[in-house]
Each structure stands twice: as structure tokens, then as C-alpha cells.
PDB file of C-alpha atoms in Angstrom:
ATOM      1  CA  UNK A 260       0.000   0.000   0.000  1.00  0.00           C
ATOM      2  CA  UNK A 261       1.615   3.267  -1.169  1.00  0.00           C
ATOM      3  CA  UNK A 262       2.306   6.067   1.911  1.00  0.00           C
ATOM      4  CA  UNK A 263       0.082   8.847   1.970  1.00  0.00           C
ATOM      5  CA  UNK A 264       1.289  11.593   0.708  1.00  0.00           C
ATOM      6  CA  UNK A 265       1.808  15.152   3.240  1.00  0.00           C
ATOM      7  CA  UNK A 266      -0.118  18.283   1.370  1.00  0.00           C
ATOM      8  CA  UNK A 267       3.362  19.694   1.386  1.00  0.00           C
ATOM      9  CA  UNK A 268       4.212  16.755  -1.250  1.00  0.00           C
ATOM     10  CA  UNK A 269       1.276  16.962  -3.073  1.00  0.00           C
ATOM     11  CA  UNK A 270       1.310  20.668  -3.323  1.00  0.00           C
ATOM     12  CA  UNK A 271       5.011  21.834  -3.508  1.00  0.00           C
ATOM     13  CA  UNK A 272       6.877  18.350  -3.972  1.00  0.00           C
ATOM     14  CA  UNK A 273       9.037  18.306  -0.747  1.00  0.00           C
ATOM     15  CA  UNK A 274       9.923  14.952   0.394  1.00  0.00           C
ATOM     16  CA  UNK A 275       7.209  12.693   1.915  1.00  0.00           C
ATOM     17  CA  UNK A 276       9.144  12.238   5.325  1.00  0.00           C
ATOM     18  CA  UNK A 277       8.914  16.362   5.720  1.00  0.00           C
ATOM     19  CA  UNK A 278       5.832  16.578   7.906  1.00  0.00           C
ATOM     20  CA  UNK A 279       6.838  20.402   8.959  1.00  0.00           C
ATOM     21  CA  UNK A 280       9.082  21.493   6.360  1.00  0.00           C
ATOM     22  CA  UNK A 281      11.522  24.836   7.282  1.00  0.00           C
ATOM     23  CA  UNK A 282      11.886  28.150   4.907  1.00  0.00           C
ATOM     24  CA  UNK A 283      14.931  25.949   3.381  1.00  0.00           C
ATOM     25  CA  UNK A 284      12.518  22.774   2.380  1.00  0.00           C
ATOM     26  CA  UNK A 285       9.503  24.699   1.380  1.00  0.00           C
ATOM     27  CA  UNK A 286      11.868  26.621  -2.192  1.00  0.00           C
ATOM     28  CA  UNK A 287      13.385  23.387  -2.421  1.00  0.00           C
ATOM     29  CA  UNK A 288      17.046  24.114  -1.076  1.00  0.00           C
ATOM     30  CA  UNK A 289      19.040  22.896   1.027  1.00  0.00           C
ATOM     31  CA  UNK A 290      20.973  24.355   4.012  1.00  0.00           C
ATOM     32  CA  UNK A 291      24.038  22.692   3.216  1.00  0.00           C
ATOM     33  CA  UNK A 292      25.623  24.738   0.610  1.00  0.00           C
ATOM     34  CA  UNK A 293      23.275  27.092   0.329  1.00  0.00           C
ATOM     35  CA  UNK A 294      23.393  29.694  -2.385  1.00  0.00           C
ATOM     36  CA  UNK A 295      21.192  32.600  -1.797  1.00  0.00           C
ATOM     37  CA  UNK A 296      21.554  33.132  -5.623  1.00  0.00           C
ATOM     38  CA  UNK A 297      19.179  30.237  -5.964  1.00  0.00           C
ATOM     39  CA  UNK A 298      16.577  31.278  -3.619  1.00  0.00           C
ATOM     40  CA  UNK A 299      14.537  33.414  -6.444  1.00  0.00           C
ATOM     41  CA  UNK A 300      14.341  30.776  -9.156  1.00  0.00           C
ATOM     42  CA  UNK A 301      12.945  28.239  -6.108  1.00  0.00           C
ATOM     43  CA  UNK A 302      10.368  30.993  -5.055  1.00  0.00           C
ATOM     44  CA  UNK A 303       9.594  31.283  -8.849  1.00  0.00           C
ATOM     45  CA  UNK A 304       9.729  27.648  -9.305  1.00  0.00           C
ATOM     46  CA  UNK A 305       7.152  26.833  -5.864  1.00  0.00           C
ATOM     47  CA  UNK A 306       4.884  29.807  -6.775  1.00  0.00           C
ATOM     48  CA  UNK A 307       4.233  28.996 -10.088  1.00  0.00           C
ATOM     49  CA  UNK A 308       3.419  25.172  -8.738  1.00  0.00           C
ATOM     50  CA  UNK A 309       0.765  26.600  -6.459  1.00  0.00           C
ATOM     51  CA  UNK A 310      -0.540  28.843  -8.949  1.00  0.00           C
ATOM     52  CA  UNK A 311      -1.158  26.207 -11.212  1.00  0.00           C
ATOM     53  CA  UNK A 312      -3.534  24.285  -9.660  1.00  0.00           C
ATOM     54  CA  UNK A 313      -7.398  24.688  -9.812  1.00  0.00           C
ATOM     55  CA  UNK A 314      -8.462  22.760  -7.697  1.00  0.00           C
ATOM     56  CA  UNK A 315     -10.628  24.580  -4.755  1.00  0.00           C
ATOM     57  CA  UNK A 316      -9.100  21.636  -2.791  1.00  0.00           C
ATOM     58  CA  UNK A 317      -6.515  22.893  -0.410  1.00  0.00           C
ATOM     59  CA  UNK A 318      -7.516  26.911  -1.245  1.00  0.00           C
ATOM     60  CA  UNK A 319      -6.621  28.498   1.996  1.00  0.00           C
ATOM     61  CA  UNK A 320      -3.658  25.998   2.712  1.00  0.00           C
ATOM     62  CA  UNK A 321      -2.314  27.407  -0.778  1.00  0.00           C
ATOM     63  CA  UNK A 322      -3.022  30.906   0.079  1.00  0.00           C
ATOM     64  CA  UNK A 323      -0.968  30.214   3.816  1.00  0.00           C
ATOM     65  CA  UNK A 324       1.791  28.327   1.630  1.00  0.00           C
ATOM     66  CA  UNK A 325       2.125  31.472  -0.830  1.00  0.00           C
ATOM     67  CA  UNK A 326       2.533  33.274   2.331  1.00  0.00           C
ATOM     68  CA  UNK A 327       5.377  31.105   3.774  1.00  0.00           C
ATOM     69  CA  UNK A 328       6.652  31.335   0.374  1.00  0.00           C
ATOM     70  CA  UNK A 329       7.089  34.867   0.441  1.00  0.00           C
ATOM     71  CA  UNK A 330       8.638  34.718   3.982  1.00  0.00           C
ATOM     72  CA  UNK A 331      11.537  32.320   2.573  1.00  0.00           C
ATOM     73  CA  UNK A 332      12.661  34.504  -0.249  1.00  0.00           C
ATOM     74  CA  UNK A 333      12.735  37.867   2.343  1.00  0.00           C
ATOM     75  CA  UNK A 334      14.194  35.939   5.338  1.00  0.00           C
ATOM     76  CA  UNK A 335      16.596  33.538   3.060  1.00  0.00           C
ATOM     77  CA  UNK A 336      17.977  35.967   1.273  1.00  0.00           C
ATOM     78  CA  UNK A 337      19.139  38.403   3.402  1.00  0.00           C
ATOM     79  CA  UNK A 338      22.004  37.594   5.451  1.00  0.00           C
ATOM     80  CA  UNK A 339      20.978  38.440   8.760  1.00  0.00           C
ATOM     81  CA  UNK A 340      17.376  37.324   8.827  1.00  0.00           C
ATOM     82  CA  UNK A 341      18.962  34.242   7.898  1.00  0.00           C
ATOM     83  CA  UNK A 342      21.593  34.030  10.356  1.00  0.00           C
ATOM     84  CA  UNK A 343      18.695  34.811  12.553  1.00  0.00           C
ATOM     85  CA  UNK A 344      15.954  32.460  10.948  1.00  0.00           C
ATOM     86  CA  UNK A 345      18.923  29.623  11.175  1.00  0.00           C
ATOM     87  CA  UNK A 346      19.722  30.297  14.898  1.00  0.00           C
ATOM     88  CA  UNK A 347      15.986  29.869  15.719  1.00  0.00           C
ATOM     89  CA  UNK A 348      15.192  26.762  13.556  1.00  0.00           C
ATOM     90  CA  UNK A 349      18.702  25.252  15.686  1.00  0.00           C
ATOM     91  CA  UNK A 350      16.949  26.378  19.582  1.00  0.00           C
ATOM     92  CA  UNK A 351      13.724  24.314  18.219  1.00  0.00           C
ATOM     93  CA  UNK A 352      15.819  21.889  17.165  1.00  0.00           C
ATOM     94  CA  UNK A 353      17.888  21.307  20.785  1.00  0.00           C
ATOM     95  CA  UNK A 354      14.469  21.564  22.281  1.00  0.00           C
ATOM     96  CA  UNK A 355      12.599  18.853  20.241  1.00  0.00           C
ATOM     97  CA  UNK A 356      15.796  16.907  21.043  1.00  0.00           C
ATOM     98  CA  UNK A 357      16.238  17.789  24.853  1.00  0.00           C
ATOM     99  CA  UNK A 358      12.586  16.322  25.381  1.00  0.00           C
ATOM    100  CA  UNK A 359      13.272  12.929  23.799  1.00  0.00           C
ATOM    101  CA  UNK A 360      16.202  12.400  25.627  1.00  0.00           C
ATOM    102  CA  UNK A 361      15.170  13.441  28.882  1.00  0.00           C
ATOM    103  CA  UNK A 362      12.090  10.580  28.011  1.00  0.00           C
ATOM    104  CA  UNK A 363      14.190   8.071  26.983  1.00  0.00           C
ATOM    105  CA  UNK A 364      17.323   8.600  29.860  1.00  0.00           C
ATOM    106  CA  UNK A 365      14.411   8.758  32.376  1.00  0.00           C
ATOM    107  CA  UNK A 366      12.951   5.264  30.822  1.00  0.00           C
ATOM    108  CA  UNK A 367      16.621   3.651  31.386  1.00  0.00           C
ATOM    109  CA  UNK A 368      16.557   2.682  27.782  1.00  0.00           C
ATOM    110  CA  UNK A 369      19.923   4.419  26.845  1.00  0.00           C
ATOM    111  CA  UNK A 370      23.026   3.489  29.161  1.00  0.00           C
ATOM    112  CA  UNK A 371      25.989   5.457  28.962  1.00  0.00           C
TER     113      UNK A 371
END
């Protein structure tokens, strides 16, 4: 039986396994590397994807994705927004990852 696919894949194509997809996933990019060069083709690239579809389906989840859209090419390519987009998307990050450890090490399942 073939996965369900996110509404970010159906809509925009990111990866399947992307449930909340950053600024970075949503054009396409990656962080690794990254060229802010490429940012306007991607926002060019995942706007015209969204704008292309009829169907009154997923209408106000497109209009919040063109939205996020937007956001990526203003925050991504400007240096420090994205120093500071990059340093926030890192905290959540050590967050999401403090809480499973601190479940797990409390559990005894990992022994050091």
C-alpha cells in the first residue's frame, strides 16, 4: 500500500518524510551549501506550482503556503534574517531533542 502523501508533497513536492518542512525545504534548497543566488528561481519555481492548480481543494492551505513562500525569499535571502531564521530553527531543534532524551534517559533505555 503506497504512503500517503503530506499536502506539502502533493502541493510543492518536498519529500514525503517532511511533515513540517523549514523556509529551506519549502523553495526546495538545502541548508548545506546554500546559495542565496538560488533562492529566487525556487520561489519562482514553488509559486508557479501553487498557482497552477485549480483545484478549490486545499484553497486556503495554498493561500498560507504562498505566504510562507514569500517569507523564505525575504528571510533567506538576506544575510541576517537568515543568520537569525537559522539560529531559531537550531533552539527548536535542541528543544525537540532535549525532550526525547530526557524521556528516553528517564525510561533507562539508553546506558551510557
Amino acid at each position: 500500500m503506497a504512503e500517503r502523501k503530506t499536502r506539502f508533497n502533493e502541493l510543492l513536492g518536498t519529500p514525503n518524510d517532511i511533515r513540517d518542512p523549514d523556509l529551506y525545504q519549502l523553495l526546495g534548497l538545502v541548508r548545506v551549501g546554500f546559495d542565496p543566488a538560488s533562492v529566487d528561481a525556487a520561489y519562482r519555481t514553488q509559486m508557479s506550482r501553487l498557482q497552477n492548480i485549480r483545484s478549490p481543494k486545499h484553497k486556503s492551505f495554498i493561500e498560507y503556503l504562498k505566504g510562507e513562500l514569500r517569507r523564505a525569499r525575504t528571510e533567506l535571502t538576506n544575510e541576517q534574517r537568515r543568520a537569525g531564521y537559522d539560529a531559531e530553527v537550531l533552539e527548536e531543534r535542541r528543544k525537540q531533542l532535549t525532550m526525547i532524551l530526557e524521556v528516553v534517559l528517564s525510561d533507562g533505555v539508553l546506558s551510557t
